[in-house]
XYZ file of C-alpha atoms in Angstrom:
513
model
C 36.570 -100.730 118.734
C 35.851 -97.005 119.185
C 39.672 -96.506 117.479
C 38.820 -98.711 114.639
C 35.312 -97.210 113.632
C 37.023 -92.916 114.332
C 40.406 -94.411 111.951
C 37.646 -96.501 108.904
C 35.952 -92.711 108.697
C 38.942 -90.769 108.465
C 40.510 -92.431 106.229
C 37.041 -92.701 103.741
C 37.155 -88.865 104.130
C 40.711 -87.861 102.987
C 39.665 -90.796 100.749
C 37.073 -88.652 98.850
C 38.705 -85.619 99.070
C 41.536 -87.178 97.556
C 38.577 -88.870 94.164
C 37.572 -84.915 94.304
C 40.809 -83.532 93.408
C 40.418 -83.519 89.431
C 37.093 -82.061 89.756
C 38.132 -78.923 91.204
C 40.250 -77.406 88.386
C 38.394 -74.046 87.989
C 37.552 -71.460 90.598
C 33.658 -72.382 89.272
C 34.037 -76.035 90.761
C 35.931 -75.688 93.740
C 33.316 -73.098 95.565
C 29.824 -74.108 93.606
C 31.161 -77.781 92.045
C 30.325 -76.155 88.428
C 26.514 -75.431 89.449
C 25.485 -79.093 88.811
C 25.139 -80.513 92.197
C 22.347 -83.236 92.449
C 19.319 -83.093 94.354
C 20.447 -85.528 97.025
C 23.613 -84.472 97.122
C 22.817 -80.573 97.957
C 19.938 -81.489 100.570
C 22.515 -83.634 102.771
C 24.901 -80.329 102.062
C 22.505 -78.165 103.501
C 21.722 -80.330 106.339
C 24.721 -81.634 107.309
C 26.177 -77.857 107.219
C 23.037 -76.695 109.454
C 23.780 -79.541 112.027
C 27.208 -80.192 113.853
C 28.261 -80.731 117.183
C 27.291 -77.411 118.197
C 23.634 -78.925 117.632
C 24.326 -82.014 119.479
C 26.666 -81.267 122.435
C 26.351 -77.401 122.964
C 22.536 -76.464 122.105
C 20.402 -80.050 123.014
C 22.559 -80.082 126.491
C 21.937 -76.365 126.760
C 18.546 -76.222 126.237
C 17.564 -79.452 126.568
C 18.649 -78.503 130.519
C 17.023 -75.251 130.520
C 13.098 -76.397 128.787
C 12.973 -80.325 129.145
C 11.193 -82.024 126.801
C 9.656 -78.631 125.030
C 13.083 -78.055 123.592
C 12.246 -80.764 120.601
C 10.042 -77.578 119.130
C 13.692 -76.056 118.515
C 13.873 -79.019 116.173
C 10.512 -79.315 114.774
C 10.943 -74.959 114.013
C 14.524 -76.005 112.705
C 12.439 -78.704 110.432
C 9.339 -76.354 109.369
C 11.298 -73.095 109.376
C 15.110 -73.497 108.867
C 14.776 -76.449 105.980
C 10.940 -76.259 104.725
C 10.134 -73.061 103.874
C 14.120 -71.855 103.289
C 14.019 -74.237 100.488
C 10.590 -73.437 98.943
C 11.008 -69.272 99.448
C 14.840 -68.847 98.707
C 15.640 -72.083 97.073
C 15.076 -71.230 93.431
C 15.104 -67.756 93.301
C 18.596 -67.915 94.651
C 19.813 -70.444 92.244
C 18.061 -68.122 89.085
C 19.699 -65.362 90.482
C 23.143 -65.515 91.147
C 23.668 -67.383 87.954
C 22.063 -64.371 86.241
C 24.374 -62.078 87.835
C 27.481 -64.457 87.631
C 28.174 -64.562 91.346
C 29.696 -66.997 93.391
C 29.597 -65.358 97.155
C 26.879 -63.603 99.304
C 29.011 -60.574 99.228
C 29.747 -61.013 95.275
C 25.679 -61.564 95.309
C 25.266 -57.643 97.396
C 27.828 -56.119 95.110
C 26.103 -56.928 91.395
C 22.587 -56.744 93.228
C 22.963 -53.040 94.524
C 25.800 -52.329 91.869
C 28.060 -51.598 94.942
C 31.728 -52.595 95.639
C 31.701 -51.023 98.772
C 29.315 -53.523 99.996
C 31.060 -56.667 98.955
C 34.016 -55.434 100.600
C 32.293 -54.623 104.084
C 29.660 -57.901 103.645
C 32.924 -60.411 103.160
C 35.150 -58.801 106.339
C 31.445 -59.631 108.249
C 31.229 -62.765 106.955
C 35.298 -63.748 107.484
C 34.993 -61.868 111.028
C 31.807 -63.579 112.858
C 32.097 -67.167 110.760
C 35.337 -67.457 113.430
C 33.755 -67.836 116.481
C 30.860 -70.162 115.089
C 34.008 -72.448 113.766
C 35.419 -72.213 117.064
C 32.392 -73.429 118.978
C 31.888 -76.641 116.440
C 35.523 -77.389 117.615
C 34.474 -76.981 121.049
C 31.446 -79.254 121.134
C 33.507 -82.085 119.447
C 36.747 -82.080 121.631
C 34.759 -82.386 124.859
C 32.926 -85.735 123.044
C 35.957 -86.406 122.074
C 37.597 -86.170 125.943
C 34.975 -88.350 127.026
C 35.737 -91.314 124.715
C 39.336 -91.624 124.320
C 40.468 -89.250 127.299
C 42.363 -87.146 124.878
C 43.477 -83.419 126.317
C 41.041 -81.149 124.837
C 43.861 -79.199 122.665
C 44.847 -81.914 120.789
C 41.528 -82.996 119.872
C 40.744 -79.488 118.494
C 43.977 -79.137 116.627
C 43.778 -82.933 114.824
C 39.758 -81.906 113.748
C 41.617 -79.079 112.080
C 44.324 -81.123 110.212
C 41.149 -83.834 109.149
C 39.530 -80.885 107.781
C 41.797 -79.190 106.095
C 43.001 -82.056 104.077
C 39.861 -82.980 102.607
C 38.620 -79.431 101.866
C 41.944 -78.054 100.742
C 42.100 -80.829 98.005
C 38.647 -81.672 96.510
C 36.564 -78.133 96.950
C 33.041 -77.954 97.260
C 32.323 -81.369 95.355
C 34.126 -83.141 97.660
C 32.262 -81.447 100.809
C 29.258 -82.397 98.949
C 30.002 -86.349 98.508
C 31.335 -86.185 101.907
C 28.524 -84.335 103.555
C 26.474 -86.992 102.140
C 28.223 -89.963 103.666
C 28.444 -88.053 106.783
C 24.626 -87.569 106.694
C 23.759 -91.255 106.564
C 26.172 -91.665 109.560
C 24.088 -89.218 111.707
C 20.680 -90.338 110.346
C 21.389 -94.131 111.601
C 23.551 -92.668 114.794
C 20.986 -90.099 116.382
C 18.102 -92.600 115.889
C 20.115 -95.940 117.727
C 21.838 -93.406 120.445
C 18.390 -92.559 121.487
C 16.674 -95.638 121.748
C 19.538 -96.739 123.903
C 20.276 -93.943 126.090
C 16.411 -94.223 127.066
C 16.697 -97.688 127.272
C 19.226 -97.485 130.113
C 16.177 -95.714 132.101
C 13.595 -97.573 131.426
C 12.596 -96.890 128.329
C 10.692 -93.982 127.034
C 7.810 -94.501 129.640
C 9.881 -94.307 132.558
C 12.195 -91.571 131.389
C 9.135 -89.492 131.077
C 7.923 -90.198 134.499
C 11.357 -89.628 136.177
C 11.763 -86.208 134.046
C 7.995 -85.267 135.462
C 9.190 -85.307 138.760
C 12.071 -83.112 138.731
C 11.904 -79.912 140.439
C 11.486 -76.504 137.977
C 13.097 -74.394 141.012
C 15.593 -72.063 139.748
C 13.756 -71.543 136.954
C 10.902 -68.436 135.869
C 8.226 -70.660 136.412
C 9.903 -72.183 139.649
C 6.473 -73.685 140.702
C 5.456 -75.445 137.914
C 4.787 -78.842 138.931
C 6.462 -81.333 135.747
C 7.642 -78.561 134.083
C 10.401 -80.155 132.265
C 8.095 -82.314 130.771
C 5.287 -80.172 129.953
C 4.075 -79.037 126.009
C 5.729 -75.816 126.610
C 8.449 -76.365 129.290
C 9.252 -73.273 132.032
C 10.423 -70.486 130.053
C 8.269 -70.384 126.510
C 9.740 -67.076 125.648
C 12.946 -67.658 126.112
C 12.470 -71.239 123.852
C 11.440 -68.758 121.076
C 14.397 -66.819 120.979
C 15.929 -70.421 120.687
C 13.104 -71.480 117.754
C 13.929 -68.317 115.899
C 17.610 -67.553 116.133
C 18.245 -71.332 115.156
C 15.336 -72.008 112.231
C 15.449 -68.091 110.586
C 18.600 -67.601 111.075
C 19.892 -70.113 108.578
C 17.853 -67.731 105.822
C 20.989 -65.023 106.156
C 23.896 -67.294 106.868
C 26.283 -67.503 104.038
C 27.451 -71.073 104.338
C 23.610 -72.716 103.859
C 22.353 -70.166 100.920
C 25.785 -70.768 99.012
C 23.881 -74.649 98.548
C 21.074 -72.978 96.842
C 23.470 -71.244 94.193
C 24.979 -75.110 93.318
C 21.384 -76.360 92.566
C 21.718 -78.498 89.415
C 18.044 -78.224 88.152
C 14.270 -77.719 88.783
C 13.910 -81.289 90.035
C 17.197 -80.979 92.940
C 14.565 -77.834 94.246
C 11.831 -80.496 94.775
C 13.709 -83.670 96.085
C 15.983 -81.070 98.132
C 13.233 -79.900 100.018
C 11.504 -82.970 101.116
C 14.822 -84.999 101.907
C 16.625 -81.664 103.874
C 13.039 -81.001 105.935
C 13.369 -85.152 106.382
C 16.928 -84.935 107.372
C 15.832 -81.918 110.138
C 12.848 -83.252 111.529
C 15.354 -86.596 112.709
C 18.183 -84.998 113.432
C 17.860 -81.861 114.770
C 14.048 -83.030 116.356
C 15.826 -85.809 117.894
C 19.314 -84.078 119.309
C 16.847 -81.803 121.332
C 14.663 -84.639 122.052
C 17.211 -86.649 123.577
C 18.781 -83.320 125.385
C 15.410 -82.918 127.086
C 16.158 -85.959 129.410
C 19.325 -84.540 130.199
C 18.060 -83.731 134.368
C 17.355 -87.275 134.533
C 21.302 -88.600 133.860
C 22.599 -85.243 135.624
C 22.426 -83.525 138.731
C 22.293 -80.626 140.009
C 26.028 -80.535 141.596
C 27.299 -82.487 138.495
C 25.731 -79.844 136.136
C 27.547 -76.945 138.716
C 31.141 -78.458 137.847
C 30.618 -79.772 133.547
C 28.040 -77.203 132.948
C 25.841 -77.106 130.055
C 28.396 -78.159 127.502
C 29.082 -81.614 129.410
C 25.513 -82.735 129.912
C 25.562 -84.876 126.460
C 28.817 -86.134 126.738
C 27.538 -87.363 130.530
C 24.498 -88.760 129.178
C 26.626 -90.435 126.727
C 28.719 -92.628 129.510
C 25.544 -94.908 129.643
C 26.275 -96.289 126.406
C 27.948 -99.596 125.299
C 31.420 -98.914 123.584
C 29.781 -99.897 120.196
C 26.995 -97.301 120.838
C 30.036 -94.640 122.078
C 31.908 -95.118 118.695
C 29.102 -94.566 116.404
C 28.134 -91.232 118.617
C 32.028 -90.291 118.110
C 31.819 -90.315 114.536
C 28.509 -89.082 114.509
C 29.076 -86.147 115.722
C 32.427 -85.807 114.051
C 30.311 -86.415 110.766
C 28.025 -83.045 111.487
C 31.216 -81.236 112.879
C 33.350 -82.279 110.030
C 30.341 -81.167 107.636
C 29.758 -78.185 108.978
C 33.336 -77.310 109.151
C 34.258 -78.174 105.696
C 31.212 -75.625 104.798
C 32.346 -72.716 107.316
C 36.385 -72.942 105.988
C 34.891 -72.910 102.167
C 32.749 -70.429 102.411
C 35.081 -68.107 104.536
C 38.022 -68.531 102.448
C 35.918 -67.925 98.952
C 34.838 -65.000 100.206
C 38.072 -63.512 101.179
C 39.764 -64.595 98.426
C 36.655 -63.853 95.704
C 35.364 -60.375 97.050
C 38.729 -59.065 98.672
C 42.025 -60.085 97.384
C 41.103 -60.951 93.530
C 40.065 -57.021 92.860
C 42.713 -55.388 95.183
C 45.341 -57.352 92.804
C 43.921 -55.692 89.460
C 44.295 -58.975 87.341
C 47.045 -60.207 88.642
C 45.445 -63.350 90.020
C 44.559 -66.025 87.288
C 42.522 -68.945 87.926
C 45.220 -71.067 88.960
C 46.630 -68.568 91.744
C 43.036 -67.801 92.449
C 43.057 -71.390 93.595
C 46.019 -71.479 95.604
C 45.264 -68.109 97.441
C 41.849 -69.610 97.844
C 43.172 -72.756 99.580
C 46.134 -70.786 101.443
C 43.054 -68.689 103.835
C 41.750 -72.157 104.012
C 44.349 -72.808 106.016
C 44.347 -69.185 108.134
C 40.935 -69.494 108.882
C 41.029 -72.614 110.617
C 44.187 -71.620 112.269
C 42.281 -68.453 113.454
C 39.135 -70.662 114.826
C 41.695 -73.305 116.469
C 43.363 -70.443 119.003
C 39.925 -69.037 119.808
C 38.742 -72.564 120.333
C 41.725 -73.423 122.749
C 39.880 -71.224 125.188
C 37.600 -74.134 126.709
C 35.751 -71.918 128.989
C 33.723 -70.593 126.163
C 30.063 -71.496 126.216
C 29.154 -73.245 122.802
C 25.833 -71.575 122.432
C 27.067 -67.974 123.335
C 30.095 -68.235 120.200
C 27.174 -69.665 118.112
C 24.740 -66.934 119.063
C 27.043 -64.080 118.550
C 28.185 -65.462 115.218
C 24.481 -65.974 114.018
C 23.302 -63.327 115.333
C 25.975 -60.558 113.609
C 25.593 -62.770 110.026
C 22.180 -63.687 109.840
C 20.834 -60.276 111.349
C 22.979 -58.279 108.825
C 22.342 -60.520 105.752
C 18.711 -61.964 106.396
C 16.149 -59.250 105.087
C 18.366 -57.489 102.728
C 19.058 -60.872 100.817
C 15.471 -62.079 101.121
C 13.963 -58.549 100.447
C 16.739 -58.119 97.478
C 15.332 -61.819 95.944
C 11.521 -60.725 95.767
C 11.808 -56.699 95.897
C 12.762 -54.193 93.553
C 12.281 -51.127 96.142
C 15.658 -52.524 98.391
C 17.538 -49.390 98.823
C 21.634 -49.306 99.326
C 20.800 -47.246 102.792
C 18.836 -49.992 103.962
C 21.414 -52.786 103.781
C 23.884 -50.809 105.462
C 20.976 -50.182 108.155
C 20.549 -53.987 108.075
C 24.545 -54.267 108.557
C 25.159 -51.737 111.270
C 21.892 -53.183 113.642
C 23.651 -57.093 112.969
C 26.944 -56.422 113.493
C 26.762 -53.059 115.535
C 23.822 -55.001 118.472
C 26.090 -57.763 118.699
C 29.340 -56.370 119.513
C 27.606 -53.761 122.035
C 26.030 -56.862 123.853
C 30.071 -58.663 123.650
C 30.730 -55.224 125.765
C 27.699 -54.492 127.593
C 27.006 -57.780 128.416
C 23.172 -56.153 129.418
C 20.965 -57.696 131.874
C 17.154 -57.624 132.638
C 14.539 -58.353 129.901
C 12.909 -57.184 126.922
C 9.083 -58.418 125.560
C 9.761 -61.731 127.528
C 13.328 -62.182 126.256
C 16.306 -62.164 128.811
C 19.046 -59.782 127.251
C 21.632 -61.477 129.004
C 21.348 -64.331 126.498
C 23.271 -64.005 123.295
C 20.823 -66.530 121.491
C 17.981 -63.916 122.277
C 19.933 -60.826 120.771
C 20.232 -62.963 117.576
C 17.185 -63.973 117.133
C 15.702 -60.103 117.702
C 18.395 -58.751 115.198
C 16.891 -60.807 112.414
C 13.637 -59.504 113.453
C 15.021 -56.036 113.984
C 16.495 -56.661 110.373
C 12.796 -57.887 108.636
C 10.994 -54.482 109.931
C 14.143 -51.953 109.109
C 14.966 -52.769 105.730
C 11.683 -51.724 104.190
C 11.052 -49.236 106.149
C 14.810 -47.406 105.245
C 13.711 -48.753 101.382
C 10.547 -46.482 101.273
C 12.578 -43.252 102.674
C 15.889 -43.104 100.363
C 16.775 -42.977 97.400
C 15.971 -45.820 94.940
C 18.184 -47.495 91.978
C 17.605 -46.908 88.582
C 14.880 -48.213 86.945
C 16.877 -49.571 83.816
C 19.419 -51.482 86.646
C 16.304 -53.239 88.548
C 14.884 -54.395 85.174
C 18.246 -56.096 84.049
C 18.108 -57.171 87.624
C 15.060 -59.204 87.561
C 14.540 -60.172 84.273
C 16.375 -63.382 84.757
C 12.859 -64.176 86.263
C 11.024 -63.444 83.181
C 12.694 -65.958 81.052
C 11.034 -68.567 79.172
C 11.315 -72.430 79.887
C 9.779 -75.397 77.807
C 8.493 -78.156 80.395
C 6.803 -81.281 79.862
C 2.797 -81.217 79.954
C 3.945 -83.621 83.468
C 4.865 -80.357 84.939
C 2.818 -77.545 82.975
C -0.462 -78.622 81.289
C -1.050 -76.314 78.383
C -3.595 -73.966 77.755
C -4.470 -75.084 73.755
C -8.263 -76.099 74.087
């Protein structure tokens, strides 16, 4: 049965990839599917890319061990923060933007922004560099589902996700990520909703679960005497579940592969519907993944958790369930994997191919090779991820945390700032780039220890979420001390915002008396 249901959603997927294929002609539709992605379409892109099996396996066993039932505010903040206000603050400006300045990458959007080529180059080897290990820890989280419900040896799951992938993405581009992605978010909509009333079903139902959670012992914890701590509003380390909140929910502002779905936008009216159905699509999956991780102490012990560690607890949760129930969880997590996959690969391979290979061959590369070089790193890139993902002792949440911490520290506040601001300097994006990058690989080395304002430095997740905040206070604070661009530059800049639009009285009511 499980067989069956894993071989009907492969094939549907190679299936649209395949329906794709003659709508990806042009360099323009195979990265942003010709800028006229529907409103539906683009809000189950951006929230199937946001949640894969790093979400599900790695960060709701993780933390779903570590804070109980408090780590469902990692999915309300991923709701509020990550989809609500992303949408509303970057959503449109975005779109106006990089069609005003013709540019189809984040590092393409950095070069014509601060009229640098120096920047694109050294923004696209961050974002090729650091989108690797986040790759590798979506193949991670799947193969050890995948181990669990067929018994297959972890390498061979990771290497056939990669072959699945590849297929779909190589052939029908961004459009057919974005049909796909919308399939796939159905899948995990209906999944995540029957998983969970049946895994708490096998305790009892929600009642029970909560009174068997309320009784497990905090000890080993920071708060090692707090009676029900698992189940309390807050859970035993608050701090620490903040560094959580805002690595996962701001981070997503700065990470290449979720803006590139704001520069696809078709019109005014994909903004409004994309907001409300990608906040709806985060509040029940991402609020529910660590909602259902919470109860992970309760299915788990103590000397199980010693030999599968965090990255097993979901999969052991998941031996509960009926067959049925297991092959709908298999392909719902292979949905967000496969989603979030096709996103990473497309956006990594663009890039290269877009901000680094097309100038250093000085014409040479028409559309049509464009294409084919384009696809080709499509290829590399998920070879690259597959080898680093081979290494199974990896924690999912550390590869995640180092990867979103070096790109959305780097990228957050100069993109944001560079939307709304005028004053962004050159100095203080490379600032922004050398605290992401530079913090990140000195905490891969240093590996420190201790804390720092409530946050334990040992923690990967932590040192991403205080490079975006390192990011937010540098940037304008480098803008106001060197030098600026030229006036006539910023004008031409942001004059795409000073354009004129006729609108129905509906959406403007005029000011004739």
């Amino acid at each position: 049965m499980v067989l069956a249901i894993l071989i009907i959603y492969v094939l549907s997927v190679i299936g649209i990839g395949i329906y794709c294929r003659k709508k990806a002609g042009t360099v323009n539709d195979y990265v942003l599917g010709g800028r006229s992605v529907g409103p539906w379409l683009t809000a189950f892109a951006y929230g199937t890319s946001y949640f894969s099996a790093v979400v599900f396996v790695g960060y709701a066993g993780k933390f779903g061990w570590s804070y109980g039932l408090a780590s469902t505010w990692v999915g309300i903040g991923n709701a509020l923060i990550g989809s609500l206000m992303a949408w509303v603050i970057l959503g449109r400006r975005t779109r106006i933007m990089t069609k005003h300045l013709d540019s189809s990458t984040m590092p393409e959007f950095f070069e014509k922004r601060f009229n640098s080529k120096v920047m694109k180059i050294v923004s696209s080897l961050i974002v090729f560099i650091f989108l690797i290990p986040y790759t590798a820890s979506v193949y991670n989280g799947l193969s050890r589902l995948f181990e669990m419900a067929f018994s297959v040896d972890y390498s061979y799951c990771v290497i056939g996700m990669a072959v699945i992938t590849a297929v779909y993405v190589i052939i029908g581009g961004y459009k057919a990520t974005a049909i796909n992605d919308f399939v796939q978010g159905i899948i995990m909509l209906i999944g995540i909703v029957a998983v969970i009333f049946a895994t708490l079903a096998s305790k009892g139902g929600f009642g029970a679960a909560i009174e068997q959670l309320s009784q497990v012992s905090t000890a080993g914890t920071p708060s090692p005497n707090l009676n029900g701590g698992f189940a309390s509003f807050f859970g035993p380390e608050p701090m620490n579940l903040l560094g959580v909140v805002i690595l996962t929910s701001l981070g997503t502002w700065g990470l290449p592969q979720m803006v590139h779905k704001f520069y696809a936008i078709k019109d005014e009216k994909s903004i409004k519907t994309g907001t409300i159905v990608s906040t709806f699509f985060a509040f029940v999956i991402a609020g529910g993944c660590y909602f259902l991780g919470g109860f992970g102490r309760i299915f788990v012990t103590d000397e199980e958790f010693a030999v599968i560690g965090s990255d097993g607890v979901i999969p052991k949760m998941m031996e509960f369930l009926p067959e049925i129930l297991i092959g709908i969880v298999v392909v719902l997590v292979l949905s967000a994997s496969m989603s979030t996959l096709s996103s990473l690969v497309l956006t990594s391979s663009s890039t290269l191919t877009l901000d680094l290979i097309k100038p250093l061959s000085k014409g040479k590369l028409d559309e049509k090779k464009t294409l084919i070089v384009m696809r080709a790193f499509i290829a590399v890139f998920l070879i690259i991820s597959v080898v680093i993902a081979l290494n199974k002792t990896a924690l999912i949440s550390d590869l995640m945390g180092y990867s979103w911490g070096a790109l959305a520290g780097a990228f957050l506040a100069p993109f944001m700032y560079g939307l709304f601001w005028k004053g962004v300097t050159k100095a203080s994006v490379y600032a922004s780039f050398i605290v992401g990058v530079g913090a990140t690989i000195l905490h891969m080395i240093i590996k420190p220890t201790g804390t720092f304002l409530g946050f334990a430095l040992a923690s990967p997740v932590n040192l991403g979420a205080l490079t975006m905040i390192a990011g937010l206070i540098i940037v304008p604070i480098v803008s106001l001390i060197s030098p600026k661009m030229k006036k006539e530059q910023l004008d031409g800049i942001f004059s795409c915002y000073e354009q004129k639009n006729e609108v129905a009285v509906t959406d403007a009511i005029s000011s004739d008396k």
